[in-house]
Tab-separated table of C-alpha atoms in Angstrom:
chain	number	residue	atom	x	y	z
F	22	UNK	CA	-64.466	4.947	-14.903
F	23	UNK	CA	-64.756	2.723	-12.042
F	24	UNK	CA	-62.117	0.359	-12.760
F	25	UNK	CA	-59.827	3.406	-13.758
F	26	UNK	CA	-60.167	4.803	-10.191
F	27	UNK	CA	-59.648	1.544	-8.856
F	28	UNK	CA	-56.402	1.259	-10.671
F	29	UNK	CA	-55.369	4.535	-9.480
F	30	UNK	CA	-56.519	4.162	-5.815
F	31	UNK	CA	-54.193	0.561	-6.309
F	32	UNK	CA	-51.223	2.538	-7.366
F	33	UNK	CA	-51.298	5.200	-4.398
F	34	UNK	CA	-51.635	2.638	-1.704
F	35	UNK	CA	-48.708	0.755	-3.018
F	36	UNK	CA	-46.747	3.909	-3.383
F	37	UNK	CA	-47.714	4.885	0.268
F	38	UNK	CA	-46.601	1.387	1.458
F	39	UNK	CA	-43.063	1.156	-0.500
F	40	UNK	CA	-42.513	4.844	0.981
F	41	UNK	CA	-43.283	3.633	4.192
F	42	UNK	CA	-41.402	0.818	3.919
F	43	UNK	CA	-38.608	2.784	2.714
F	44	UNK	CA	-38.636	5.219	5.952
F	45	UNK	CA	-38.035	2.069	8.383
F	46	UNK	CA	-34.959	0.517	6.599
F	47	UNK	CA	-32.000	1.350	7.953
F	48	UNK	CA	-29.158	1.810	5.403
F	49	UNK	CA	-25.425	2.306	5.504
F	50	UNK	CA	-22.261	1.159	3.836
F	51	UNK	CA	-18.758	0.792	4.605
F	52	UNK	CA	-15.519	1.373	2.577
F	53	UNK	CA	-13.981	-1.826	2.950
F	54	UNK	CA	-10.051	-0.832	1.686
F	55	UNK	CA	-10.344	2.401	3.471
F	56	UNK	CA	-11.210	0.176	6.994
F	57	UNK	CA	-8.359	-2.078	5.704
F	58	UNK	CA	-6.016	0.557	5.529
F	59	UNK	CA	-6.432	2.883	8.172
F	60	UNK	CA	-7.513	0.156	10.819
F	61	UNK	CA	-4.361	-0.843	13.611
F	62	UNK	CA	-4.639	-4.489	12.662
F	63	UNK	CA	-4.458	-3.021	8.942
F	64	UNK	CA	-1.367	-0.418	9.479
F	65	UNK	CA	0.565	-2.923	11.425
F	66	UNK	CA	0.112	-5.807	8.580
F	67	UNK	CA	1.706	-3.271	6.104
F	68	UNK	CA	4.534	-2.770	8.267
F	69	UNK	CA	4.977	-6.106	8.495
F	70	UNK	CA	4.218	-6.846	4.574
F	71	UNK	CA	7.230	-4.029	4.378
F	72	UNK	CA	10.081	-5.529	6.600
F	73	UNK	CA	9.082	-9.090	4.566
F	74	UNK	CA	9.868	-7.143	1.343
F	75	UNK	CA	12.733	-5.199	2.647
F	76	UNK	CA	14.550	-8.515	3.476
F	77	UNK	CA	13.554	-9.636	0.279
F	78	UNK	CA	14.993	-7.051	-1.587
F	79	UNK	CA	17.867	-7.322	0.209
F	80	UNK	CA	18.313	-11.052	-0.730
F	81	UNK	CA	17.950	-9.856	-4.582
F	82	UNK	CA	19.887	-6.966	-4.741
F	83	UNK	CA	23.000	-9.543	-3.491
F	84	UNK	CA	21.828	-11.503	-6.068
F	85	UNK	CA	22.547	-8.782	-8.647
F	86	UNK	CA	25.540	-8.220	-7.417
F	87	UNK	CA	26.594	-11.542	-7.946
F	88	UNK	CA	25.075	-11.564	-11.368
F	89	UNK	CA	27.190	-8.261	-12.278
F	90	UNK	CA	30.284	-8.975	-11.277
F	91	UNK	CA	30.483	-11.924	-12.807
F	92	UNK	CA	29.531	-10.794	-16.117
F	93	UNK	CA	31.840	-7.927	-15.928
F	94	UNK	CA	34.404	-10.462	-15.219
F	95	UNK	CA	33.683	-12.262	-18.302
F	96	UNK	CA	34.053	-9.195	-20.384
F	97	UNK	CA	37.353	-7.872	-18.855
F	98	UNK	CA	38.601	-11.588	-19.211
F	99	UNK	CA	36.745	-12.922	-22.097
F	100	UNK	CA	39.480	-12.456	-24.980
F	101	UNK	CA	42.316	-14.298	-22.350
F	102	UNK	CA	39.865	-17.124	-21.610
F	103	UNK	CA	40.357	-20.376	-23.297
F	104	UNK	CA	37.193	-21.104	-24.822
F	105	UNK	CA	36.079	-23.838	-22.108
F	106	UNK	CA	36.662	-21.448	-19.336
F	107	UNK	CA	34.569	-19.235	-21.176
F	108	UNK	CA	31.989	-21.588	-21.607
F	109	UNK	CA	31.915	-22.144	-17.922
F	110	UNK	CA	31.515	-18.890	-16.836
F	111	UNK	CA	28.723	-18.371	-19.155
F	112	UNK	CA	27.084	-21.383	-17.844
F	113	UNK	CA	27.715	-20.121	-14.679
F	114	UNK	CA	26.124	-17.059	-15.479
F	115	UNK	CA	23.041	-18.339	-17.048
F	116	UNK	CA	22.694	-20.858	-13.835
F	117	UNK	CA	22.817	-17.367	-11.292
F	118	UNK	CA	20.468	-15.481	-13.798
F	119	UNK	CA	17.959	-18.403	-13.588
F	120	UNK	CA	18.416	-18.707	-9.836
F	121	UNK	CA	17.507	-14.741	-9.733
F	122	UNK	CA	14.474	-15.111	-11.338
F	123	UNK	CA	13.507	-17.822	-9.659
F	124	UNK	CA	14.369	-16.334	-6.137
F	125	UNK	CA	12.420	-12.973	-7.812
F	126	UNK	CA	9.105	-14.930	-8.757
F	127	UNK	CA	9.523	-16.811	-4.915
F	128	UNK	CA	9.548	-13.480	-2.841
F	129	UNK	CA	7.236	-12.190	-5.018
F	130	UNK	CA	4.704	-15.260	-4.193
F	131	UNK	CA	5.465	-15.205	-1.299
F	132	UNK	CA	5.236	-11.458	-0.293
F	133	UNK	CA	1.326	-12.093	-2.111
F	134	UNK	CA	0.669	-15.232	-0.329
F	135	UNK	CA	1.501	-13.219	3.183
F	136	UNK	CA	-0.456	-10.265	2.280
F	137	UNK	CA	-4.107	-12.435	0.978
F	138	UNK	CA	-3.076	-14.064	4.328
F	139	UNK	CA	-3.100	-10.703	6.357
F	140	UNK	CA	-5.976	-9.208	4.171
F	141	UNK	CA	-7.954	-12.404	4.637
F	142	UNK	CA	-7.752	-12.305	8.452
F	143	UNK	CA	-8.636	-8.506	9.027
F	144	UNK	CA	-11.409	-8.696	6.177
F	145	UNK	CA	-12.899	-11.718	7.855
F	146	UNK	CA	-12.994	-10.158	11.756
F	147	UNK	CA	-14.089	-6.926	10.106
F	148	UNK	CA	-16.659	-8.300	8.958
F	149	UNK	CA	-17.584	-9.991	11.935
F	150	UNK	CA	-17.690	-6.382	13.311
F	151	UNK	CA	-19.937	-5.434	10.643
F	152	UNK	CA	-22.775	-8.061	11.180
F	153	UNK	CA	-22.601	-7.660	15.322
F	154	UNK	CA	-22.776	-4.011	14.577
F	155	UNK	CA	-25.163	-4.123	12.011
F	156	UNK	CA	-27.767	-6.054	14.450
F	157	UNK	CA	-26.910	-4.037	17.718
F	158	UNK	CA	-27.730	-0.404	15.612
F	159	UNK	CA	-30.900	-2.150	13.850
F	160	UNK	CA	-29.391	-1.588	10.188
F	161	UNK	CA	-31.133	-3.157	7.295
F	162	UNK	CA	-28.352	-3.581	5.004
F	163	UNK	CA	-25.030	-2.358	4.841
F	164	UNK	CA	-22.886	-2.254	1.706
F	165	UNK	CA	-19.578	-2.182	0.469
F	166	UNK	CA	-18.849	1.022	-1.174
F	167	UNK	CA	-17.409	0.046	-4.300
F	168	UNK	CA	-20.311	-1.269	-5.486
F	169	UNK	CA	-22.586	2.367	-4.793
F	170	UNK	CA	-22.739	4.789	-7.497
F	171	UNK	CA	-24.211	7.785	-5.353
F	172	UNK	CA	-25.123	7.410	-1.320
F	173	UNK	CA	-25.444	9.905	1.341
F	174	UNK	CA	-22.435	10.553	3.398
F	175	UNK	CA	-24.311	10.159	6.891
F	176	UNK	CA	-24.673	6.191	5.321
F	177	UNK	CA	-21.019	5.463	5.661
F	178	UNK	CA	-20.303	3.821	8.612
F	179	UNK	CA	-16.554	3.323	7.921
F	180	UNK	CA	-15.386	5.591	10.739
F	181	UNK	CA	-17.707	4.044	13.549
F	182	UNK	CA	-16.377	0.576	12.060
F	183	UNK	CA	-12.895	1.190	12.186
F	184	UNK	CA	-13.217	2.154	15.604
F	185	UNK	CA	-14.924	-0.559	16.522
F	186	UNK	CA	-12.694	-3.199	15.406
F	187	UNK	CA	-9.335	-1.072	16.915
F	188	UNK	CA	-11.496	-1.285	20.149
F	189	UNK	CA	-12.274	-5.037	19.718
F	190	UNK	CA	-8.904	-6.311	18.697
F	191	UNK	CA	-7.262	-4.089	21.527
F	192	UNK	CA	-9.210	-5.878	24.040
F	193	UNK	CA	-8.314	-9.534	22.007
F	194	UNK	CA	-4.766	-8.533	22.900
F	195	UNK	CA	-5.478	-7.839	26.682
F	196	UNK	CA	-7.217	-11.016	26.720
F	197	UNK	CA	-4.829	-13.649	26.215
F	198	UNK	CA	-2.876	-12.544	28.788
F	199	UNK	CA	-5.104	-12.431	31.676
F	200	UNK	CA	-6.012	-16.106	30.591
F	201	UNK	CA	-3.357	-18.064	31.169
F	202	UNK	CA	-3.036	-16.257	34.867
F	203	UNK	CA	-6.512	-17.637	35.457
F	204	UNK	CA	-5.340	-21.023	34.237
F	205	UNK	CA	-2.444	-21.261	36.431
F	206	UNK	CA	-4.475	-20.357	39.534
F	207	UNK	CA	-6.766	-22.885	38.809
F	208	UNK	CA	-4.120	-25.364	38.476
F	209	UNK	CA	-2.746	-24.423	42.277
């Protein structure tokens, strides 16, 4: 009887501890592609991830052009052409269908490597943002929301972060040119 009460008296100070301990931690999370997306740094990257693809497309749709006109060409003129002209042209052909999927696979590359690039940078300052924040507000831990089945909406933290890195970046901007100013004085 003794050693059941002891057991039980073991069990209901632990519980009391982990529920205290649970009371102190400070828990929130952040959706990471949300802050991505609706941050400035994160707006202005798409615009610029846009204008890369627009010129892009523009540089393949030519390329189509090309492509089409010389292959309706080749059918309005295929039974006058001797059958080495012919030949040429469709060598000619095959050589600008290559060169479009090559230049497709390139700006497509290309268009990825500049947007990891972009995504990289914010992800990495934002995150930055996170930790400084994290320490200043005493937080625990703070997630990433993809990885949360079910959390309390006063946890997310996504708002207040997104702010804080517009605000942080905005004054990165100021910065730089208040800098060389100070430099040139200096200089004098």
């Amino acid at each position: 009887m003794k050693k059941i009460f002891l057991v039980v008296l073991g069990i209901a100070m632990l519980a009391a501890t982990t529920a205290m301990a649970a009371e102190t931690m400070k828990i929130g999370y952040i959706d990471l592609q949300r802050a991505l997306v609706e941050s400035d740094a994160g707006k202005k990257a798409k615009v610029d991830l846009d204008s890369i693809e627009k010129s892009k497309k523009a540089a393949i749709d030519e390329k189509v052009k090309s492509i089409n006109k010389i292959e309706e060409e080749l059918g309005k003129q295929s039974s006058v052409l001797s059958p080495e002209a012919r030949k040429v042209r469709e060598e000619e052909l095959e050589r600008l269908q290559r060169d479009f999927q090559r230049l497709v696979a390139d700006a497509r590359a290309e268009l990825q490597k500049k947007e990891q690039e972009l995504t990289d940078a914010i992800l990495k300052d934002m995150s930055e943002i996170v930790d400084v924040y994290g320490k200043e507000e005493g937080y625990t831990i703070i997630i990433r929301s993809e990885v949360i089945l079910h959390a309390k909406k006063e946890l997310d933290i996504t708002d207040v972060i997104i702010k804080k890195f517009n605000e942080v970046k905005e004054k990165s901007k100021d910065e730089p040119k208040e800098k060389p100013k100070e430099k040139s004085k200096g200089k004098k």
